[in-house]
Tab-separated table of C-alpha atoms in Angstrom:
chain	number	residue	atom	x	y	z
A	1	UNK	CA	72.928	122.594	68.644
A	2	UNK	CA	74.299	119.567	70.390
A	3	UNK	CA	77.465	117.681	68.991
A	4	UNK	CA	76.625	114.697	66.701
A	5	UNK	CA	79.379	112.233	68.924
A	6	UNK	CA	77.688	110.237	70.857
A	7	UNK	CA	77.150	106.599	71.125
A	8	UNK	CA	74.326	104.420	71.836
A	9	UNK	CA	73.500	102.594	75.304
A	10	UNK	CA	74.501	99.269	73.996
A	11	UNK	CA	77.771	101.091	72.731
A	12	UNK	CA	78.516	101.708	76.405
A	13	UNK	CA	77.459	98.599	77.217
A	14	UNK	CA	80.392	96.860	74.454
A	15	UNK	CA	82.943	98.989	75.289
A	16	UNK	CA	82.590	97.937	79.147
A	17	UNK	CA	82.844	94.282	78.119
A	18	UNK	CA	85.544	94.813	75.825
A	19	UNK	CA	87.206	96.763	78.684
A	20	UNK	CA	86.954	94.228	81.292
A	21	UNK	CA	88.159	91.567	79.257
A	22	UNK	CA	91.255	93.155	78.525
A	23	UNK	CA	91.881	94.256	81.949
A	24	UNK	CA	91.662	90.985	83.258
A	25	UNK	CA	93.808	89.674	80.610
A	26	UNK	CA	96.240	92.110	81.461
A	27	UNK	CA	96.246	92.046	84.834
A	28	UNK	CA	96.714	88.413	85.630
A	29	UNK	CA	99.781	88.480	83.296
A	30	UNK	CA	101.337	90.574	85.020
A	31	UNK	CA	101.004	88.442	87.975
A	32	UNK	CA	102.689	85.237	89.250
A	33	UNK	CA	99.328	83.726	87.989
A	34	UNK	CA	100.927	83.666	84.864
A	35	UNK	CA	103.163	80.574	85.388
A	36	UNK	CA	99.548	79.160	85.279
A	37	UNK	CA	97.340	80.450	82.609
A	38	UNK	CA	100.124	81.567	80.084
A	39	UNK	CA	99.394	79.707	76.707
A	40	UNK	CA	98.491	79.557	73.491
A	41	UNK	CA	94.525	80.606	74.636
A	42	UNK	CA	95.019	83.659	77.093
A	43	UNK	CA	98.033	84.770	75.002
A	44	UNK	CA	95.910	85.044	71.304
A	45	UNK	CA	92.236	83.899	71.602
A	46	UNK	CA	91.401	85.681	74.909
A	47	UNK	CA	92.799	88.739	73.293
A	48	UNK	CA	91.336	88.642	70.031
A	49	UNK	CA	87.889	87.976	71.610
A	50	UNK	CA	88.014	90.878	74.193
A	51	UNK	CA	88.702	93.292	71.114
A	52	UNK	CA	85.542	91.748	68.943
A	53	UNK	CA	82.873	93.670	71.031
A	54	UNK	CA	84.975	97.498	70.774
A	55	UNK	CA	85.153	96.729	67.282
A	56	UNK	CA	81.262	95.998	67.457
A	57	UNK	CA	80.904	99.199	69.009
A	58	UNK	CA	82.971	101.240	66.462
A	59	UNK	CA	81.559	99.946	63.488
A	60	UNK	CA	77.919	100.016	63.987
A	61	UNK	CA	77.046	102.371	67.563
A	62	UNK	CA	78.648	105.005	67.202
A	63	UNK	CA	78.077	108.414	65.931
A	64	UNK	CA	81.059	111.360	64.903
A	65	UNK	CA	81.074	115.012	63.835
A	66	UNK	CA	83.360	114.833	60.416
A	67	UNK	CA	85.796	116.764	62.693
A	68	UNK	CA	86.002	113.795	64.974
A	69	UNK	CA	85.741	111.377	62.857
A	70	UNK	CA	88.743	112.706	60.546
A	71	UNK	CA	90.925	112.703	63.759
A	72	UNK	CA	90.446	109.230	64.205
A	73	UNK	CA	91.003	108.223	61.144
A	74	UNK	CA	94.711	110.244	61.218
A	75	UNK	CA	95.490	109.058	64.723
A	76	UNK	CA	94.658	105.342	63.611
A	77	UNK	CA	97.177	105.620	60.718
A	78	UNK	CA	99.748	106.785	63.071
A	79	UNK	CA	99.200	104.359	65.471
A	80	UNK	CA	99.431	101.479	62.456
A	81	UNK	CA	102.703	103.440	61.129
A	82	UNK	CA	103.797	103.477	64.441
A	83	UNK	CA	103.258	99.798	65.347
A	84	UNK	CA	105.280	99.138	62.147
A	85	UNK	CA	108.646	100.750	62.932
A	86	UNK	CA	108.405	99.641	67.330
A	87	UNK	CA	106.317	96.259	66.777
A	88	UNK	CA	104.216	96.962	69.849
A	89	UNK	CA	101.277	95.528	69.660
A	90	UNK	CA	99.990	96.844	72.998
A	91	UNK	CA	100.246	100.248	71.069
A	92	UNK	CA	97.270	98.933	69.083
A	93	UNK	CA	95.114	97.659	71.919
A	94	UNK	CA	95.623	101.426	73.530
A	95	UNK	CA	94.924	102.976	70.725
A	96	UNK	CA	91.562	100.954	70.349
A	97	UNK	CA	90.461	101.986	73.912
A	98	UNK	CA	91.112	105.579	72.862
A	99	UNK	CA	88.860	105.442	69.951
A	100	UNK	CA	86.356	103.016	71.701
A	101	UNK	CA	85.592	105.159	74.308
A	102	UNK	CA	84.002	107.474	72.379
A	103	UNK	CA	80.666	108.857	73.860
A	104	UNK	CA	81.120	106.777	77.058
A	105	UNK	CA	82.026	108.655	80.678
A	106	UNK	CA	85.034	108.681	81.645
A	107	UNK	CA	83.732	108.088	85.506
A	108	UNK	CA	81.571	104.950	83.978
A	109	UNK	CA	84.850	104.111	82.760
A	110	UNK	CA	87.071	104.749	85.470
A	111	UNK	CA	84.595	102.644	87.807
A	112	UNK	CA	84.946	99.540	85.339
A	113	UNK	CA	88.998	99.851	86.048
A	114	UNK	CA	88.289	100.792	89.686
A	115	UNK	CA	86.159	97.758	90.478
A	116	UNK	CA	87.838	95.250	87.665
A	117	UNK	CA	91.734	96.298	88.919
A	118	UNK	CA	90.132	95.987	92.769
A	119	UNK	CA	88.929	92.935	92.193
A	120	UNK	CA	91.615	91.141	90.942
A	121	UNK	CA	94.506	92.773	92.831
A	122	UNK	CA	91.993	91.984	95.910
A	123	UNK	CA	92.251	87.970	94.610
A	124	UNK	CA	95.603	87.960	93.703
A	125	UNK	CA	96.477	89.162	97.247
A	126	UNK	CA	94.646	86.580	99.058
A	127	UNK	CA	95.736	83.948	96.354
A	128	UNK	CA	99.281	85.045	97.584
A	129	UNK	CA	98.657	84.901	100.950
A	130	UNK	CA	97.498	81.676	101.148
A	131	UNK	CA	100.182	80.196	99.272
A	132	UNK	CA	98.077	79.207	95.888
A	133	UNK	CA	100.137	81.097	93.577
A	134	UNK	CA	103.783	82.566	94.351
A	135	UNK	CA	104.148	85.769	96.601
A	136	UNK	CA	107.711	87.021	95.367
A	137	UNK	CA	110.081	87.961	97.732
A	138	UNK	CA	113.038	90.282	97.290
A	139	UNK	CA	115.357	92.306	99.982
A	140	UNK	CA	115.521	95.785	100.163
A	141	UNK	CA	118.778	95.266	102.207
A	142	UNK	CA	117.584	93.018	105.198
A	143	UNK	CA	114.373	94.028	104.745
A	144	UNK	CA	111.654	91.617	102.910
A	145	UNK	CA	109.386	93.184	100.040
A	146	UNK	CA	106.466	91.203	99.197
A	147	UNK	CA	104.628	91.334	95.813
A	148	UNK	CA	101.386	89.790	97.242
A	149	UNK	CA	100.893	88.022	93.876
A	150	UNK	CA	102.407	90.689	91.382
A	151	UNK	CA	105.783	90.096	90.201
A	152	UNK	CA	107.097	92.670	91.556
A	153	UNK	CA	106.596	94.623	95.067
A	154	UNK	CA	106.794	98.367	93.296
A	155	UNK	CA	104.214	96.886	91.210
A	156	UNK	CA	101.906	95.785	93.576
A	157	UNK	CA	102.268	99.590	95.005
A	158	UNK	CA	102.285	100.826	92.102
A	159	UNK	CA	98.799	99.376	91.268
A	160	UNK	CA	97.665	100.532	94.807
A	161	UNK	CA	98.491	103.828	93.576
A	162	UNK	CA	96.674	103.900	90.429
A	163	UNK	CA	93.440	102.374	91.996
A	164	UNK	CA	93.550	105.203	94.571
A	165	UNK	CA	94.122	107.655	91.562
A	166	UNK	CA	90.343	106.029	90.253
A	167	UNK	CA	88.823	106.336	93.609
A	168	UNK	CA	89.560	109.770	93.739
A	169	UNK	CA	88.323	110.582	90.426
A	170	UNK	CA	85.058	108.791	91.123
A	171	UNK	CA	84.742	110.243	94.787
A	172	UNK	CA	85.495	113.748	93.782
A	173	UNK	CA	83.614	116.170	95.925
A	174	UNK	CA	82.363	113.569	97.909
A	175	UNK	CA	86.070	112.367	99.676
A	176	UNK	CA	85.693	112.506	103.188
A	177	UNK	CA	88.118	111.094	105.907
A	178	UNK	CA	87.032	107.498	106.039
A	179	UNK	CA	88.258	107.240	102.657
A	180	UNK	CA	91.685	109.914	103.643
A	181	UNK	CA	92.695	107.584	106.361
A	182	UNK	CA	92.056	104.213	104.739
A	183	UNK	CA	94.236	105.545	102.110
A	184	UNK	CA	97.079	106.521	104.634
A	185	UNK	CA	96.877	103.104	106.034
A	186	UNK	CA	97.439	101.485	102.654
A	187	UNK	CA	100.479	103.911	102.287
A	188	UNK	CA	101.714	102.436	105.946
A	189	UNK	CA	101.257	98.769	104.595
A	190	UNK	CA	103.058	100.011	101.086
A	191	UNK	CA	105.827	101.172	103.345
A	192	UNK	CA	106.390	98.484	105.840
A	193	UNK	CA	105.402	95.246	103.676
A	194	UNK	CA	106.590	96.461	99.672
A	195	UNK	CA	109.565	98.750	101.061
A	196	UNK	CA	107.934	101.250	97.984
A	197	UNK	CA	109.226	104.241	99.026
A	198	UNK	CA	108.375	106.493	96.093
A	199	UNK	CA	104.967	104.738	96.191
A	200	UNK	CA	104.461	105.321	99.714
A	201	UNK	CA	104.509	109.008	99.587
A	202	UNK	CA	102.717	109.521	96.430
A	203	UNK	CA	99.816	107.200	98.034
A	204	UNK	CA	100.094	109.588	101.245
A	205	UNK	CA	99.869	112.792	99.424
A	206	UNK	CA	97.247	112.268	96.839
A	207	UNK	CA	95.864	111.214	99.805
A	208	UNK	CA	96.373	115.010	101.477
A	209	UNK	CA	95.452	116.749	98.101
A	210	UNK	CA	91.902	114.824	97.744
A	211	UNK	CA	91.275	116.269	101.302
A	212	UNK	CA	92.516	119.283	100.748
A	213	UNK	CA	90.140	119.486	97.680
A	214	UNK	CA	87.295	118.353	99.599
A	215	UNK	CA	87.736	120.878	102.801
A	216	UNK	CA	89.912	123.732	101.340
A	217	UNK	CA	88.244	123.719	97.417
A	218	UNK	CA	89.155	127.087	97.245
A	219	UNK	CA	92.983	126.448	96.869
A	220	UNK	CA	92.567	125.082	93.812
A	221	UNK	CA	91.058	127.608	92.298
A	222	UNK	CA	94.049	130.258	92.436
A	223	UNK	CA	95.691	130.715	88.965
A	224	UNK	CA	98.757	130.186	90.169
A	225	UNK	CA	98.323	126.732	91.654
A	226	UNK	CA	95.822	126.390	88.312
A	227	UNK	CA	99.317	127.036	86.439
A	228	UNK	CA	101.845	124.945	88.524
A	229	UNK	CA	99.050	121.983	88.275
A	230	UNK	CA	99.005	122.218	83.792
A	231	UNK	CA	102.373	123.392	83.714
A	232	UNK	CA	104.038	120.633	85.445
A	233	UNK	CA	102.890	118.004	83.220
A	234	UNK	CA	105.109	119.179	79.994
A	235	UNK	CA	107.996	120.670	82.330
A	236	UNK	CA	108.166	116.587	84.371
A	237	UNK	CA	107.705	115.026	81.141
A	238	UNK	CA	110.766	116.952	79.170
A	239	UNK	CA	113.088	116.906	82.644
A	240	UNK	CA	112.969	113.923	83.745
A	241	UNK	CA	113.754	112.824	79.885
A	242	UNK	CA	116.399	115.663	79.616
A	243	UNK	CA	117.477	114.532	82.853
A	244	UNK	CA	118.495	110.860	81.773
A	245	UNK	CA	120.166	112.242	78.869
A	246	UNK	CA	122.776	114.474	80.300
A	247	UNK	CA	123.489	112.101	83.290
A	248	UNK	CA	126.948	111.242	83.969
A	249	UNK	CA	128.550	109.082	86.774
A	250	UNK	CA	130.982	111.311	87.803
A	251	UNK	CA	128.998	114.658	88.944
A	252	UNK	CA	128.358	114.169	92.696
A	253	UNK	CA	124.689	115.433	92.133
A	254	UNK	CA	123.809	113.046	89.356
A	255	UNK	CA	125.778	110.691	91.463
A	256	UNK	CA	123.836	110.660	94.297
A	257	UNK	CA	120.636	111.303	92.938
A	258	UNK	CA	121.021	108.011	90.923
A	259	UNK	CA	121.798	106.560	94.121
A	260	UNK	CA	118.452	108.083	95.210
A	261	UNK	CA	116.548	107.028	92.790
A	262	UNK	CA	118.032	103.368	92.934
A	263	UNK	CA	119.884	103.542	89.466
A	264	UNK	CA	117.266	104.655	87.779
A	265	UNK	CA	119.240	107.400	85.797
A	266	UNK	CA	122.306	105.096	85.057
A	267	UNK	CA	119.934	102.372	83.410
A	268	UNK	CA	118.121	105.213	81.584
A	269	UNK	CA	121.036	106.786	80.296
A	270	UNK	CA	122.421	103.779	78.938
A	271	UNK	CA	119.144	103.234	77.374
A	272	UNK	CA	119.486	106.737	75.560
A	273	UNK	CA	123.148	105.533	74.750
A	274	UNK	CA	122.432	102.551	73.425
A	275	UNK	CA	118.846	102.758	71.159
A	276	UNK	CA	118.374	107.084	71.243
A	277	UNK	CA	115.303	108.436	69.655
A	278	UNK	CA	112.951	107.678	66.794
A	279	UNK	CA	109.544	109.764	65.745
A	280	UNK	CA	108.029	106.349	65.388
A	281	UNK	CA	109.338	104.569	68.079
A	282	UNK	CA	111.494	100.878	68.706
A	283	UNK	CA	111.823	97.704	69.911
A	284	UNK	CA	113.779	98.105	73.298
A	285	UNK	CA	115.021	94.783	74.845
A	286	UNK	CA	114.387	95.076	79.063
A	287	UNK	CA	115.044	92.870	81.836
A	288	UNK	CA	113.773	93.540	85.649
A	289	UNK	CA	114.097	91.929	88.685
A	290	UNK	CA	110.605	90.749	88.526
A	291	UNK	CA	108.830	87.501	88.537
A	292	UNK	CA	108.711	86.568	85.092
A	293	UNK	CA	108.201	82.743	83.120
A	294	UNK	CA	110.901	84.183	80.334
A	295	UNK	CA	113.781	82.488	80.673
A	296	UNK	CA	116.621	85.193	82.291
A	297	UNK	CA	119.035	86.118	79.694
A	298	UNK	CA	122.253	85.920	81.235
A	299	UNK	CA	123.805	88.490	78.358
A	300	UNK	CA	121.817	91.305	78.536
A	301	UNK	CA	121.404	91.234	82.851
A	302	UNK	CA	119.871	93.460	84.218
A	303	UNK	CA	118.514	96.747	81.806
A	304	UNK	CA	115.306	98.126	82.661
A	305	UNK	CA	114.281	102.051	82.201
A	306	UNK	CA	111.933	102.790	85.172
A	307	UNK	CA	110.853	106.292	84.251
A	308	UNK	CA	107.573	106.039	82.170
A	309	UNK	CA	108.319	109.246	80.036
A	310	UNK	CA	111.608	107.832	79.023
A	311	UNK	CA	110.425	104.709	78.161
A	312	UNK	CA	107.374	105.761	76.465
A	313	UNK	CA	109.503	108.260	74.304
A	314	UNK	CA	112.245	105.308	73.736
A	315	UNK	CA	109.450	102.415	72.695
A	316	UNK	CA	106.817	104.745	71.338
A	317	UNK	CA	108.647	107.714	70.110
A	318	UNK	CA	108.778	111.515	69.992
A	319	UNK	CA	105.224	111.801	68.171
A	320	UNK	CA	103.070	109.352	70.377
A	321	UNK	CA	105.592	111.258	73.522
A	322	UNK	CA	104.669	114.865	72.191
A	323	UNK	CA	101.038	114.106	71.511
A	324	UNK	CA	100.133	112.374	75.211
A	325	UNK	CA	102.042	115.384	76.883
A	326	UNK	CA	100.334	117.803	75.276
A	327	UNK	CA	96.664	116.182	75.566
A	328	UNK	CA	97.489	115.705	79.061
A	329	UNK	CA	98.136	119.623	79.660
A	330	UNK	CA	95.285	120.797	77.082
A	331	UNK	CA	92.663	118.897	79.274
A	332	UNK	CA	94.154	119.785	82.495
A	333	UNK	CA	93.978	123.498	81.501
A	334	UNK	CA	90.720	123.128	80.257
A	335	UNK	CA	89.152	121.045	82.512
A	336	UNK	CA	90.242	124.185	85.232
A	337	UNK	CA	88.330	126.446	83.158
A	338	UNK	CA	85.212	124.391	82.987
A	339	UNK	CA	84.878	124.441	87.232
A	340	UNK	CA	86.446	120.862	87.608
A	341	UNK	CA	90.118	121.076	89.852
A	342	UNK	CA	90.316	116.795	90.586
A	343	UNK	CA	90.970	115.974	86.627
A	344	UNK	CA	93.727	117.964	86.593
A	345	UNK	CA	95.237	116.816	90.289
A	346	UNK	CA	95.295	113.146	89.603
A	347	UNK	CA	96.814	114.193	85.710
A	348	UNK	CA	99.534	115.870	87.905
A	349	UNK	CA	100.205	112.802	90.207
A	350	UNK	CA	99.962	110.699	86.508
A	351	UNK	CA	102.926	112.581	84.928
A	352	UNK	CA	104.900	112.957	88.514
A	353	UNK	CA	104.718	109.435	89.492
A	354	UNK	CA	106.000	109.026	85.635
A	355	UNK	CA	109.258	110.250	86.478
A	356	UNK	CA	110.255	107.106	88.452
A	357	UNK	CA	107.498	104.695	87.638
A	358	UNK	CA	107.607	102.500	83.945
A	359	UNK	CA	103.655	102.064	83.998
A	360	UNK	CA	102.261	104.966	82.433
A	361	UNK	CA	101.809	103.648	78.701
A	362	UNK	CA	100.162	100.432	80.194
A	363	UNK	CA	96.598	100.229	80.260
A	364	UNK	CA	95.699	97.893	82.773
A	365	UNK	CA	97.762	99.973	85.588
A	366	UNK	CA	96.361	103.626	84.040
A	367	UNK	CA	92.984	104.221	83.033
A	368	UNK	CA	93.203	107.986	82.626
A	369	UNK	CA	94.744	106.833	79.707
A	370	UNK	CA	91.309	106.907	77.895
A	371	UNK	CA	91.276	111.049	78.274
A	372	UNK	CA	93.903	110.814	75.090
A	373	UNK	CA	90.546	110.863	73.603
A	374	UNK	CA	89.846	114.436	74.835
A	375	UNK	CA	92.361	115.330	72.466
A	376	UNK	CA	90.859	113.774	69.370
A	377	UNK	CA	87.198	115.043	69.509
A	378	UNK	CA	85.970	117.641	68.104
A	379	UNK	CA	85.198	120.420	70.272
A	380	UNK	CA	81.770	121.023	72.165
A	381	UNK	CA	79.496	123.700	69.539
A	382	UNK	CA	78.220	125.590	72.462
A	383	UNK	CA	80.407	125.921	76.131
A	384	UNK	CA	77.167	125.093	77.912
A	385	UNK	CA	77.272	121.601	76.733
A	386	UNK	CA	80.939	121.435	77.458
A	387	UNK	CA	80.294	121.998	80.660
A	388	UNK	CA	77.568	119.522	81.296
A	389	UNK	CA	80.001	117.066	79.344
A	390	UNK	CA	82.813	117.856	82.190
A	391	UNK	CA	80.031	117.752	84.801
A	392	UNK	CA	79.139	114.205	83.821
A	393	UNK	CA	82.528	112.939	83.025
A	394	UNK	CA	81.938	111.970	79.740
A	395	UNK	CA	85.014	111.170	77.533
């Protein structure tokens, strides 16, 4: 018997336009484009209207098992709890996504971010380049970092890294060395142009472990490098948290791998100091570098936590923090089991990049953010039609 969740082809086709509307949104607000098209209109209306068609989609195209359906309804009213103690609306717009993706495949999604987040970033660059919107410039040093129309350099990387995380998924077994060494090249101009360091090697070695999957499959398919893959997710997610916490200036080691890291574990720890943890989540005030068309407040400074597991536990709190981590490993393991090894890879590079990157819980820079809904549905009735489901990607 085949499950009842499923949706219908116009479903698909609503969930793609809600997703492309939001990704845009997103994604040119978080660019110097902003100082342009911020208003009234792109801040309400535009958002409003890209959530009309998911909603579409929910009400009236979709089918659930009771199982499924139940889940929903419980992670909905936790989301809606949570949104009332952290006042995160973004929290809602994820969880939406989650739930809208229902009976839609993940590649068919992944290749809406990987051509909608290409496209833009592609324009923004140029748009940057030619000196029609602002390309930021900070030092590294003497060293210039551009943010080619981001507001930030690590960001621009950082969505390099991400799109290269979707071209891998969609490529899969089909990765060959064209696509290895224009990847290595984009590393090179992350290096040389954004001074990303941390970017610049995780770009160059998902790089190495997509051709490693496509030449030496067979490595992935020892237990043990199975286990290191799932069981890194919870044990990065819990240290580099723990590791925040019991940071203090004067050990040598935290010392100098804060210097390392760039202050990262000084700004986190004060973080911890200052708001500590909720089940529900808070507001939490932050202030980067980065381009932005908020006026700077001069009392807070500078106070930014840069590790995504941090801040998602901090803003989101230990229930949203405990539930991601452990639908992140649950799928990973799983998806081993059902013959697919590059799921679990880029959910690896996902929660490791986490450790020093703030962009995790944000939509338009992850889209493997939609296999949260792996965790709410129901499982498969028979394992031959979870297999075809992993086969075909379908979320």
């Amino acid at each position: 018997m085949q499950t009842l969740d499923r949706t219908t082809e116009l479903g698909k086709k609503l969930f793609y336009a809600s997703y492309i509307l939001m990704l845009v949104r997103s994604l040119l607000s978080a660019s110097t484009l902003s100082v342009v098209i911020d208003g009234f209109f792109f801040r309400y209306i535009l958002r409003v209207a890209a959530l009309i068609p998911i909603f579409i989609k929910i009400c009236t195209q979709d089918r659930y098992e009771k199982q499924t359906l139940f889940r929903y309804v419980i992670f909905g009213c936790a989301v809606a709890l949570m949104v009332f103690f952290n006042r995160h609306g973004n929290l809602a717009d994820i969880a939406l996504l989650v739930i809208g993706v229902h009976g839609v495949p993940l590649k068919s999604a992944v290749r809406v971010f990987f051509h909608t987040a290409g496209i833009v970033c592609g324009a923004l660059f140029l748009l940057s380049l030619f000196g029609a919107i602002e390309n930021v410039v900070t030092y590294a040093g003497l060293k210039p970092r551009y943010a080619f129309g981001s507001v930030y350099a690590t960001d621009f990387a950082a969505t390099l890294f991400y799109i290269e995380l979707a071209h891998g998924y969609l490529k899969g077994k089909n990765y060959n060395l064209r696509n290895f060494f224009f990847w290595i090249f984009v590393s090179l101009f992350v290096y040389i142009f954004c001074v990303a360091r941390l970017d610049f090697v995780l770009i160059f070695c998902f790089a190495w472990a997509m051709l490693l999957a496509k030449y030496i499959p067979k490595l992935y398919s020892f237990r043990g490098v199975q286990a290191v893959l799932w069981l890194m997710i919870p044990l990065l997610c819990v240290g580099s948290i723990l590791l925040h916490v019991v940071y203090t200036p004067e050990n040598k080691f935290f010392s100098w791998l804060n210097d390392i890291l760039s202050g990262r574990l000084y700004y986190g720890n004060l973080a911890v100091n200052d708001y500590g943890f909720t089940l529900f989540g808070q507001t939490v005030r932050m202030q980067g570098w980065g381009f932005s068309t908020a006026k700077w407040d001069t009392k807070l400074g500078y106070y930014f936590v840069d590790c995504g597991w941090l801040s998602l536990v901090l803003q989101y709190g230990i229930v949203m923090t405990a539930f991601v981590c452990a639908v992140y490993t649950l799928v990973s393991r799983r998806s081993f089991k059902e013959g697919d090894h590059i799921l679990p890879v880029i959910l690896f590079f996902v929660a490791l990049t986490s450790v020093i990157d703030h962009h995790f819980f944000e939509y338009w820079f992850n889209p493997f953010l939609l296999v949260l809904n792996m965790g709410l549905r129901a499982e498969r009735r028979k394992s031959t039609a979870a297999r075809s489901a992993v086969a075909a990607g379908t979320v």
